[in-house]
Each structure stands twice: as structure tokens, then as C-alpha cells.
Coordinates of C-alpha atoms and ligand atoms in Angstrom, one line a residue:
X1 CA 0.0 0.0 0.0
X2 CA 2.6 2.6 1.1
X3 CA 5.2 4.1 -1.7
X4 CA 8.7 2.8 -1.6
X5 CA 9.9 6.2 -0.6
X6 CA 7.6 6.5 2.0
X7 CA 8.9 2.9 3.3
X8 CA 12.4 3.9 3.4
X9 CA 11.3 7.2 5.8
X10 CA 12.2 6.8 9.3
X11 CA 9.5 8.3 12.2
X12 CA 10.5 11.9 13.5
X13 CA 11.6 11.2 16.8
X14 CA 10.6 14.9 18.3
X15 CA 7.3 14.1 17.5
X16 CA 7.3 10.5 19.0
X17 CA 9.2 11.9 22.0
X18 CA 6.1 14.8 22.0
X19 CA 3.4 11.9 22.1
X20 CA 5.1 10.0 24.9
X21 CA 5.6 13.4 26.7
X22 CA 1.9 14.3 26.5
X23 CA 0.5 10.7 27.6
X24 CA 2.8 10.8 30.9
X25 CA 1.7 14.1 31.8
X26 CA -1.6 13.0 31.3
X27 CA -1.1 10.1 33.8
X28 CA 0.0 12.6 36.5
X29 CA 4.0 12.4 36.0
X30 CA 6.2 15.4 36.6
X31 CA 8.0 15.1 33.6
X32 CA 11.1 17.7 32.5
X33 CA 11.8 17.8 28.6
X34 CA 15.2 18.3 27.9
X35 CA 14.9 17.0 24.4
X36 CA 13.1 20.0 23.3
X37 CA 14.1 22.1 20.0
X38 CA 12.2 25.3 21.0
X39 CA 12.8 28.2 23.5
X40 CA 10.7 28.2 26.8
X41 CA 9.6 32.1 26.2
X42 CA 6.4 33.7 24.2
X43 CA 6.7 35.2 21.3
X44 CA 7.3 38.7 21.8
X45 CA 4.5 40.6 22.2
X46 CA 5.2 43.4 20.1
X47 CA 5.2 40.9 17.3
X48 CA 2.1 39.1 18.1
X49 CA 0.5 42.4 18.6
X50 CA 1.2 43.1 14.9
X51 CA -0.2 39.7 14.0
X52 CA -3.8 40.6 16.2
X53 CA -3.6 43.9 14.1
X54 CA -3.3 42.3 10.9
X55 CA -5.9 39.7 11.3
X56 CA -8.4 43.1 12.4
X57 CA -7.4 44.4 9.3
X58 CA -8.9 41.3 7.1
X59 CA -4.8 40.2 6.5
X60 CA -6.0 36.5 6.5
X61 CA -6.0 36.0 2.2
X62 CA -4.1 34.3 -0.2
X63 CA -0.5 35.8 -0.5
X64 CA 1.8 35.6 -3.2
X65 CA 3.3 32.5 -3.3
X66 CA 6.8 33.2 -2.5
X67 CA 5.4 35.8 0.2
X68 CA 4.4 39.1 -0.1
X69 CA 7.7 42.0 -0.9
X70 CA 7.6 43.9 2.2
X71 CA 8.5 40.8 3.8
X72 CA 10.8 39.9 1.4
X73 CA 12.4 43.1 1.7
X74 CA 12.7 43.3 5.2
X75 CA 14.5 39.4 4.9
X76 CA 16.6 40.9 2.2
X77 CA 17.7 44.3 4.8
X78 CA 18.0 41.9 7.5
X79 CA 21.0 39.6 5.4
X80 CA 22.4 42.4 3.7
X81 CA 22.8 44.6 7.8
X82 CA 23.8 41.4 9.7
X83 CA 25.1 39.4 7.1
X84 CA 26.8 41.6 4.1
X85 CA 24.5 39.6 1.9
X86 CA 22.9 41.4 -1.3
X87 CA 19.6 39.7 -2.4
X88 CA 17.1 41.8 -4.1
X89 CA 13.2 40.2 -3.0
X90 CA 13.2 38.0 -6.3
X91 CA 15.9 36.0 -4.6
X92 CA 14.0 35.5 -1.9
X93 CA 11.5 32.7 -0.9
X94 CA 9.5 32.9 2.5
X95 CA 8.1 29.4 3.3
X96 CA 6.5 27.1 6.1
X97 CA 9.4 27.1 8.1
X98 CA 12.8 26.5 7.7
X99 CA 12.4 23.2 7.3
X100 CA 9.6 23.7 3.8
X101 CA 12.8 25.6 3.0
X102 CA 15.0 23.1 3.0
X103 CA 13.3 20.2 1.8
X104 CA 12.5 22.6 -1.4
X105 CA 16.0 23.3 -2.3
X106 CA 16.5 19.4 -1.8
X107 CA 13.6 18.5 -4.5
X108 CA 14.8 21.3 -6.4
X109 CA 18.5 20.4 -7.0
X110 CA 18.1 16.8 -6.4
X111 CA 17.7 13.9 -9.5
X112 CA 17.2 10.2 -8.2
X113 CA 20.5 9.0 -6.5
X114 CA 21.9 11.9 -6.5
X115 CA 24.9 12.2 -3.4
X116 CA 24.2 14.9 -0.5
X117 CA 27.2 15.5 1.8
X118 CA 25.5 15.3 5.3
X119 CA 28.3 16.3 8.2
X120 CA 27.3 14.1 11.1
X121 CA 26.3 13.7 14.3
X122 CA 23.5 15.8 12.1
X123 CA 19.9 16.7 12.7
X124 CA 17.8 13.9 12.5
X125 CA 15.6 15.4 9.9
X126 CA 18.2 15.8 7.1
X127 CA 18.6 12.4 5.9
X128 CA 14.8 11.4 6.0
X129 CA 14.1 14.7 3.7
X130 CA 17.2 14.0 1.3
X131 CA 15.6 10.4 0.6
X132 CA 12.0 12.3 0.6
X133 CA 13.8 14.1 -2.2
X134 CA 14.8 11.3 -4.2
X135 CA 18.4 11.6 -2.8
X136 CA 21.3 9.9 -1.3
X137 CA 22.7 10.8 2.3
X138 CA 26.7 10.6 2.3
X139 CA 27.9 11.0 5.8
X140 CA 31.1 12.9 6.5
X141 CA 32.3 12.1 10.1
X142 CA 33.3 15.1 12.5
X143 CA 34.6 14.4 16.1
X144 CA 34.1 15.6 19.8
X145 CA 37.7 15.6 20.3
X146 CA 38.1 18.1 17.5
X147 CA 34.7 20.4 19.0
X148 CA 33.2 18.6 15.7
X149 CA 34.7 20.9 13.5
X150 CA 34.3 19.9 10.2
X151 CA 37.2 18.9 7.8
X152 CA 37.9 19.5 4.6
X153 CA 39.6 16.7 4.0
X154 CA 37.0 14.5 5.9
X155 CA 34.6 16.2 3.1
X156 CA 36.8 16.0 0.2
X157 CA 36.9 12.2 1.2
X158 CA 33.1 11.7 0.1
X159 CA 33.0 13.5 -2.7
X160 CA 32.1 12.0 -6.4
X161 CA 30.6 12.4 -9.4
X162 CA 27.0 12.1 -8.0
X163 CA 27.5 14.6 -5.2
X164 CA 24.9 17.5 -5.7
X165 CA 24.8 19.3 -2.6
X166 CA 26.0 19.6 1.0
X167 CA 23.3 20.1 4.2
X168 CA 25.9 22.6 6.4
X169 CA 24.1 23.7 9.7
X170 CA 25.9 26.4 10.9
X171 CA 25.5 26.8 14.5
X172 CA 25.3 23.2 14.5
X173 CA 22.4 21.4 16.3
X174 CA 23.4 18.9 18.0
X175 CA 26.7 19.5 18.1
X176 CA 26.8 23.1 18.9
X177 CA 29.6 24.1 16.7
X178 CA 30.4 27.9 14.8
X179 CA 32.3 27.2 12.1
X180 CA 35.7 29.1 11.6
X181 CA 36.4 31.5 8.6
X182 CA 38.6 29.2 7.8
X183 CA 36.5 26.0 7.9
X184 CA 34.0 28.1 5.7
X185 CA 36.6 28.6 3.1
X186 CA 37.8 25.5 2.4
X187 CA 34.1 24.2 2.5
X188 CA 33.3 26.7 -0.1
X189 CA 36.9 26.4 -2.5
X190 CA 35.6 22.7 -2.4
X191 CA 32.0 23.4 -3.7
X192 CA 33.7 25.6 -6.3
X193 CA 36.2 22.8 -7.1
X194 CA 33.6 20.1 -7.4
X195 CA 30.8 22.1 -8.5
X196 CA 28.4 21.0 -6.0
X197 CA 25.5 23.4 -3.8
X198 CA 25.5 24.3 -0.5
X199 CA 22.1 24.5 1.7
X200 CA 23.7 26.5 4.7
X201 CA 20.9 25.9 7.0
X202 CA 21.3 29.4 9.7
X203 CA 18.7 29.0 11.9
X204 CA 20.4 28.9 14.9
X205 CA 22.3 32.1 13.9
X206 CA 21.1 34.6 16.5
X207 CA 22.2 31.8 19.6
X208 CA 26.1 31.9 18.9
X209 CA 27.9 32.5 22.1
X210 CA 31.2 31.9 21.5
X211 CA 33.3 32.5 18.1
X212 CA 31.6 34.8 15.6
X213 CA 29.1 33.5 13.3
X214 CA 29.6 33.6 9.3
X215 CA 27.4 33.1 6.7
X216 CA 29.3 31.2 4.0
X217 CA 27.5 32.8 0.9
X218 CA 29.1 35.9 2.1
X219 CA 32.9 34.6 2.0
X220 CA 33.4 34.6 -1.9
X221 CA 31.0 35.7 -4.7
X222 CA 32.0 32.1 -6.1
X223 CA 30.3 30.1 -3.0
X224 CA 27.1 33.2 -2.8
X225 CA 26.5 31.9 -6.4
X226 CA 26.7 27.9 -5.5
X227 CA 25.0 28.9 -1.9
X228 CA 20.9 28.2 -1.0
X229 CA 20.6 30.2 2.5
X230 CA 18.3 29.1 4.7
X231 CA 17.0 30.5 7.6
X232 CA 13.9 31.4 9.7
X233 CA 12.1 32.9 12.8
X234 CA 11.0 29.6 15.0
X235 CA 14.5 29.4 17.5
X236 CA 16.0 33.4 18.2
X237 CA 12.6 34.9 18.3
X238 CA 10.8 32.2 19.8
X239 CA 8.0 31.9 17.3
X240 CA 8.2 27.9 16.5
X241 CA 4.4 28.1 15.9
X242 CA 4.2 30.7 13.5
X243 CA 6.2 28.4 10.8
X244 CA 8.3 31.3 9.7
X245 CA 11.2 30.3 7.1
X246 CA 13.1 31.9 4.4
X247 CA 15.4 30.9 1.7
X248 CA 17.8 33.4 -0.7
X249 CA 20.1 31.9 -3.2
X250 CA 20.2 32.1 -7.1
X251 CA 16.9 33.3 -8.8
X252 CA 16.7 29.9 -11.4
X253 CA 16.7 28.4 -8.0
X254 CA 14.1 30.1 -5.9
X255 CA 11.9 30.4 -8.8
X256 CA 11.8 26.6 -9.1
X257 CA 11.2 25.9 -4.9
X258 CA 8.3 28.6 -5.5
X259 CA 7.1 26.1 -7.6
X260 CA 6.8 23.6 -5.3
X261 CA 5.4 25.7 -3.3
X262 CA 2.5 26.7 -5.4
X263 CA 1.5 22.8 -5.0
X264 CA 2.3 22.1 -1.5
X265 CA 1.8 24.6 0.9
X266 CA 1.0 27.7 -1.6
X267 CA 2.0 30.5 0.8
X268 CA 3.4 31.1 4.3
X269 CA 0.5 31.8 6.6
X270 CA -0.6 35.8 5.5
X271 CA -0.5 36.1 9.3
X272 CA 2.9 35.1 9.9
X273 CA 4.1 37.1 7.6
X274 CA 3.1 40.8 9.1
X275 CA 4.4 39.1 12.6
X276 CA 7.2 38.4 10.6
X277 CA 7.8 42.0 9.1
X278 CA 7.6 43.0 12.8
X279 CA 10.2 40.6 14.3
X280 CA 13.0 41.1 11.4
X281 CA 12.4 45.4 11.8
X282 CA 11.5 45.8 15.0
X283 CA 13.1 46.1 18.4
X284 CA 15.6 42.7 20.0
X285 CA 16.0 43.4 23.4
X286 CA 13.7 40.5 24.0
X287 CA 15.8 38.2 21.4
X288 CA 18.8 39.3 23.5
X289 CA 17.5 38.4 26.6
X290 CA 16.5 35.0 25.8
X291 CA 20.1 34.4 24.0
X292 CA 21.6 35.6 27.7
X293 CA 19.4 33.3 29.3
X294 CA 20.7 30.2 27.2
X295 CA 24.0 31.2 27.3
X296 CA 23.5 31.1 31.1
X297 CA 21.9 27.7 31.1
X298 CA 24.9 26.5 28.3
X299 CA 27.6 27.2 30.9
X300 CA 26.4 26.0 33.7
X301 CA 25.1 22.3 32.1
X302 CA 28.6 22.3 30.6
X303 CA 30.4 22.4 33.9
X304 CA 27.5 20.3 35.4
X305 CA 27.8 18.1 32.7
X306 CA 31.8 17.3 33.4
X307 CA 31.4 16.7 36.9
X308 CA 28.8 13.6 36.4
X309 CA 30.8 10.4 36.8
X310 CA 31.2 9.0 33.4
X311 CA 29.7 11.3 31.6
X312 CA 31.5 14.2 28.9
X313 CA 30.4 16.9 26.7
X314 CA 32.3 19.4 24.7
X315 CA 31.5 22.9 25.0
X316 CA 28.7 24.0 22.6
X317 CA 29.4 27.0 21.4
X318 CA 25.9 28.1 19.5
X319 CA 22.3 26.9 19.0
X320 CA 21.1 24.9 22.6
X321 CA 21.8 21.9 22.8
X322 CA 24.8 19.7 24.2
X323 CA 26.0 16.7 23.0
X324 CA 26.9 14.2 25.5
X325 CA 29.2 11.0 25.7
X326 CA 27.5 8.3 27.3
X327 CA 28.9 5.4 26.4
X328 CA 30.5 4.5 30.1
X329 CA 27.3 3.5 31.1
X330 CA 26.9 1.0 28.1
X331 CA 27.6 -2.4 29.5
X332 CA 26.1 -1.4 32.8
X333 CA 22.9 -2.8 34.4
X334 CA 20.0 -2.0 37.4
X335 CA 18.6 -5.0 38.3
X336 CA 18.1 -7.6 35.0
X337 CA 18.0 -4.4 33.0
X338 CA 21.6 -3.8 30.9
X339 CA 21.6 -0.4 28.8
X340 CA 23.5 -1.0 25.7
X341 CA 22.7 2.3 23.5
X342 CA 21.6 6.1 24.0
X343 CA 18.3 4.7 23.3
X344 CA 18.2 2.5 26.4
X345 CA 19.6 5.0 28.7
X346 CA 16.9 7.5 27.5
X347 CA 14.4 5.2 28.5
X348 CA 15.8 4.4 31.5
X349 CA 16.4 8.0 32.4
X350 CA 13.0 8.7 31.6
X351 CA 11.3 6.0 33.6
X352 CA 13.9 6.6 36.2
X353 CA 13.9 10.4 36.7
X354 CA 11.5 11.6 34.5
X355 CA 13.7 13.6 32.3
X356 CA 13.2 13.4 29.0
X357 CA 16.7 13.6 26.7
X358 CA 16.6 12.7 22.6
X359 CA 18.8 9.2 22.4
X360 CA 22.0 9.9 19.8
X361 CA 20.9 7.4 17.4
X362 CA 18.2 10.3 16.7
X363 CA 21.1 12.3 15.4
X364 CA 24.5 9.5 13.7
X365 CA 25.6 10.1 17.2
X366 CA 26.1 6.3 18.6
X367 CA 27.6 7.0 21.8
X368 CA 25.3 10.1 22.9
X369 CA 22.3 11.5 24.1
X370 CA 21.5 15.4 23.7
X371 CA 20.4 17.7 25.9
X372 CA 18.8 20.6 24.9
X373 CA 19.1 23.7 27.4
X374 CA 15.9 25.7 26.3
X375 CA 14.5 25.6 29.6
X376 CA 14.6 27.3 32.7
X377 CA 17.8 27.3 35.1
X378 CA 15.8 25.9 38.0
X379 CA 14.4 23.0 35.6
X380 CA 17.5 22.2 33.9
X381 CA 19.4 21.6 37.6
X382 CA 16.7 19.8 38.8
X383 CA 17.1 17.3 35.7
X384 CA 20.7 17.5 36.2
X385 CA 20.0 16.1 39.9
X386 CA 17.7 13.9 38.7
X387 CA 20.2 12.1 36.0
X388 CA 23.1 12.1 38.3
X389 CA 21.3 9.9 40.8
X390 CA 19.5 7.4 38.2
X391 CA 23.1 6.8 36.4
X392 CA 24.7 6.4 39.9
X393 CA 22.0 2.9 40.7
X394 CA 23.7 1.5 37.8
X395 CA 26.0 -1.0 38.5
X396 CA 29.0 -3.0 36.4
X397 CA 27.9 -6.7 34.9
X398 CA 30.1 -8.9 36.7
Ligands
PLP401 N1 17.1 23.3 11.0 C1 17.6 22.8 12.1 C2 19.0 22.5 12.2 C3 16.7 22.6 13.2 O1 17.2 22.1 14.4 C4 15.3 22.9 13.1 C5 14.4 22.6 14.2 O2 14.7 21.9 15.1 C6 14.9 23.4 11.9 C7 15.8 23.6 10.8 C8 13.4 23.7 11.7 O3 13.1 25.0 11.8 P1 11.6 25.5 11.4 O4 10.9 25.5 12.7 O5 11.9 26.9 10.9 O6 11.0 24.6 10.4

């Protein structure tokens, strides 16, 4: 009955996790998610006051498909004053979230079999929309004891004939990592040597705490012209509901993903799209003090982290989310019970403690679970309590 491709897609494990979640909470349990991928503030309210306004005003009609131009314009200010990108509104393409965005450039530069370069541990969702697209995942390996910065050489490595395009996320989730100038630049020379795209997937952009973040398209006119940017709205202005992503890159390009648009989703919400206008013009002192807030939470987990027997994390530097080794505790048991993988700690963590965490396998990430510190200070020590004393009942196999 199903479709081959269909077959070959694996379940979204955030929105398992979320079931799970929301059926122990029903059944009384005090549950704390750490495997979360969205802040824990409202939206600004200046920006869903313009969205009430808009929606008084009748704002609630078709759009354009690739969104309507103030909003591309205010997308095109906002990379050319924090970015020193140039894209007039034609080369831009406001979708359904960053992830519509992403998916689009994939069916848009992918044939069958064609080869995408996916850096791992990755986000989950990646290699599930490269096969959606009719594509190949290639991973390229990066490594905690190098802060999983990502090598050319490791790249150039996986490169063939078939590769079409590489999936950079850039700060990195899970791995927290802000790539270097001069990590960019060999990633780019390589995309100009081989001829292959780059989706530079930016979302996390705003939340870099250490290092300075880059957006590769703006390194070398040669990598902008090879360079799909994606970003959106859901993570630094805490507005994951309002399914806010954009996309700029070469016009053949974004004409074709509108496109797809057309027949998918036709337009980003008309809605989200005035809130949207507000959020990219208006004030940030409420983005800022949500990025202080994480940072906060990041430094404090990290040392936390470190001082849990067994356990090891490097230090994320943006997005927020840690990365954690966990493979001491493989091998080791509680009662009959032996954990073996991330998966079966998480499991045991959650029935344990309560706390939820996303099991590595979710990301290429064998040996790890990740921890995402979008929560409040209070919550996240609690959890951190909670962990240390499940993991201490386990014992060695004798
Ligand atoms: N890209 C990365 C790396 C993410 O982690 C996420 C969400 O977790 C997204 C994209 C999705 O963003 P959006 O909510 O804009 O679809």
C-alpha cells in the first residue's frame, strides 16, 4: 500500500518523544523535557500584537506565493545589515518554516540518487528529507575531540561524481559548533572545485555564544553563487508556531522551490508574515535576553555536565543543545535491566527520573544522548540532579 519512498522514511523522533511526553503528563507524571528544540519564552508581544492587528485588518488571504515584498524586503535588509549579503526580493522565498525551505532546495537540486554531503552527528531530519527528495545521504564524520569541527579533508573524502549538494548547519544542532572562517573557506573552495550546492541551513544564527558566526555565501562571490541560505524565525525569536522560514540563493533556483510551493503549501501563513515583518524590523532586546538566558543555562550544564561520573560533553558553542558522551554507562545494568545504547539510557532516564533527553541514534551520534538547554535554570538543575542519581543505581555486569 505505502510508496517505496515513503517505506524507506524513518518516524520523526521529536514528535514520538512529543506523544510520549503528553501521555505521561496525562497520567499525573512530573516530567522535565530536555529533548526540546524550542525556547521556553512567548513570542514577543510586540510581534504578536502586529499579527492581532493584521488579522483586524482582514490580513487572513491568499499571498503571493513566494510571500508578499515587504516581507521579502525586510528578509533581504535583514542579510544584507547582519550578514553583508545582497539579495534583491526576487531572490528570496519565504516558506513554512525553515524546514519547507530546506526540503524545497533538496527537491529542487536533487535527481534520483543523487549524493548529499550530510556532516554528522546531524539533525535527525536531514537524511529522511534527502531520501523524501529522491536523494542519497553521504555522511562525513566530524569528532568531539576536535569540538566537531568539520574537515575538509573529511569532506573532500566523500566527494564523487554524484554529489549535488552539502546540508551545512551552521551553528550546528546537536553538536553546537560555529564554524571558523577558515573552515568556511575550504568548504566553499571545495563546492567551487567540485561544482556542487550548498544549503547553509542558519537557523540557529542569532544563539552563537562563542566564536563569531559567518554566513558562508558571504565569504566569496563564487560560494554566494553555488549557496541556498536558509533561515527562519522559529529558534532566536521564539516563534516555532508561527512556521516562519526563508530561503535566498540564485533566482533559477528560488523560482523553481516557488514552484513547489505553489503545489504544496501555496504561501506562508498571510499572518505570519506581518508578525514576521515586525520581528526582522522591530526592536531585540527581548531576542537578546533569551540568547543571555541560554547562554546562562549552556555554561552551567557544561560544567555540570563534566562533573557527572562517566559522563562528557564538549563545550557548545551556539544553537542549545549539548552533546553528550555516554557510552560508560553501556555495559552497565540495574537490576536484570543492561543499557546498551543512547536509546536505552533514555528510556531508563526517563522512567527513572523523569527527564526526558533525545537518544543519539536520533542524530548518527552512537555513543550520545543530547540535551537541549531551552528551559529554565531551575528545571534544567533539577534534571541534572535527577540524572546524576538514576546513572549512579547502575551497576558493572560482573
Ligand atoms: N534546521 C535545524 C538545524 C533545526 O534544528 C530545526 C528545528 O529543530 C529546523 C531547521 C526547523 O526549523 P523551522 O521551525 O523553521 O522549520
Amino acid at each position: 500500500m505505502l510508496s517505496k519512498r515513503v517505506q524507506a522514511i524513518d518516524p520523526y523522533i521529536g514528535a514520538e518523544l512529543r506523544d510520549k511526553i503528553e501521555e505521561l503528563r496525562r497520567a499525573g507524571k512530573d516530567i522535565i523535557a530536555l529533548n526540546i528544540g524550542e525556547p521556553n519564552f512567548q513570542t514577543p508581544k510586540h510581534i504578536s500584537d502586529a499579527a492581532i492587528k493584521a488579522i483586524e485588518a482582514g490580513f487572513t488571504k491568499y499571498t503571493p506565493v513566494q510571500g508578499i515584498y515587504d516581507l521579502r524586503q525586510a528578509i533581504g535588509e535583514k542579510l544584507s545589515r547582519e550578514n553583508g549579503l545582497s539579495y534583491p526580493p526576487d531572490e528570496i522565498t519565504c516558506t513554512t518554516g525553515a524546514k519547507q525551505a530546506i526540503i524545497n532546495a533538496l527537491m529542487t537540486l536533487c535527481d534520483e540518487g543523487d549524493e548529499v554531503l550530510i556532516p554528522v552527528p546531524c539533525w535527525g531530519s536531514y537524511p529522511e528529507m534527502v531520501k523524501l527528495a529522491g536523494g542519497v545521504p553521504v555522511y562525513v564524520p566530524t569528532e568531539a575531540k576536535e569540538d566537531y569541527n568539520l574537515s575538509a579533508k573529511h569532506l573532500e573524502d566523500k566527494i564523487t561524481c554524484r554529489t549535488k549538494a552539502l546540508l551545512l548547519t551552521n551553528p550546528n544542532n546537536p553538536t553546537g559548533a560555529v564554524y571558523s572562517k577558515d573552515t568556511l573557506e575550504a568548504v566553499g573552495a571545495l563546492a567551487v572545485k567540485h561544482n556542487f550546492y550548498i544549503i547553509s541551513d542558519e537557523i540557529y544564527e542569532h544563539l552563537t555564544y562563542e566564536g563569531t558566526f559567518i554566513s558562508i555565501a558571504s565569504i566569496h562571490e563564487d560560494i554566494r553563487s553555488r549557496t541556498i541560505t536558509i533561515n527562519g524565525l522559529s529558534k532566536a525569536f521564539a516563534m516555532t508556531g508561527w512556521r516562519v522560514g526563508y530561503a535566498a540563493g540564485p533566482k533559477p533556483i528560488i523560482k523553481a522551490m516557488n514552484i513547489i510551493s505553489s503545489y504544496t503549501t501555496s504561501n506562508l501563513n498571510s499572518i505570519s508574515q506581518i508578525a514576521a515583518i515586525e520581528a526582522l524590523n522591530g526592536p531585540k532586546e527581548d531576542i537578546l535576553a533569551m540568547k543571555q538566558a541560554f547562554d546562562e543555562n549552556r555554561k552551567y550544564l557544561h560544567e555540570r555536565l563534566n562533573t557527572i561520573n562517566g559522563l562528557s560533553s564538549t563545550r557548545a558553542k551556539g544553537a542549545f543543545y549539548m552533546l553528550v558522551d555516554v557510552s560508560y554507562y553501556f555495559g552497565k545494568k540495574i537490576g536484570e535491566r543492561v543499557i546498551r545504547t543512547p536509546g536505552e539510557l533514555a528510556a531508563y532516564l526517563l522512567e527513572h527520573s523523569q527527564v526526558v533527553v533525545t537518544p543519539g541514534e536520533a542524530f548518527h551520534a552512537p555513543n550520545h544522548i543530547r540535551i537541549s538547554y531551552a528551559n529554565s535554570l531551575e528545571q534544567i538543575r533539577l534534571a541534572m540532579d535527577r540524572i546524576e542519581n538514576s546513572l549512579s543505581e547502575l551497576r558493572e555486569v560482573i
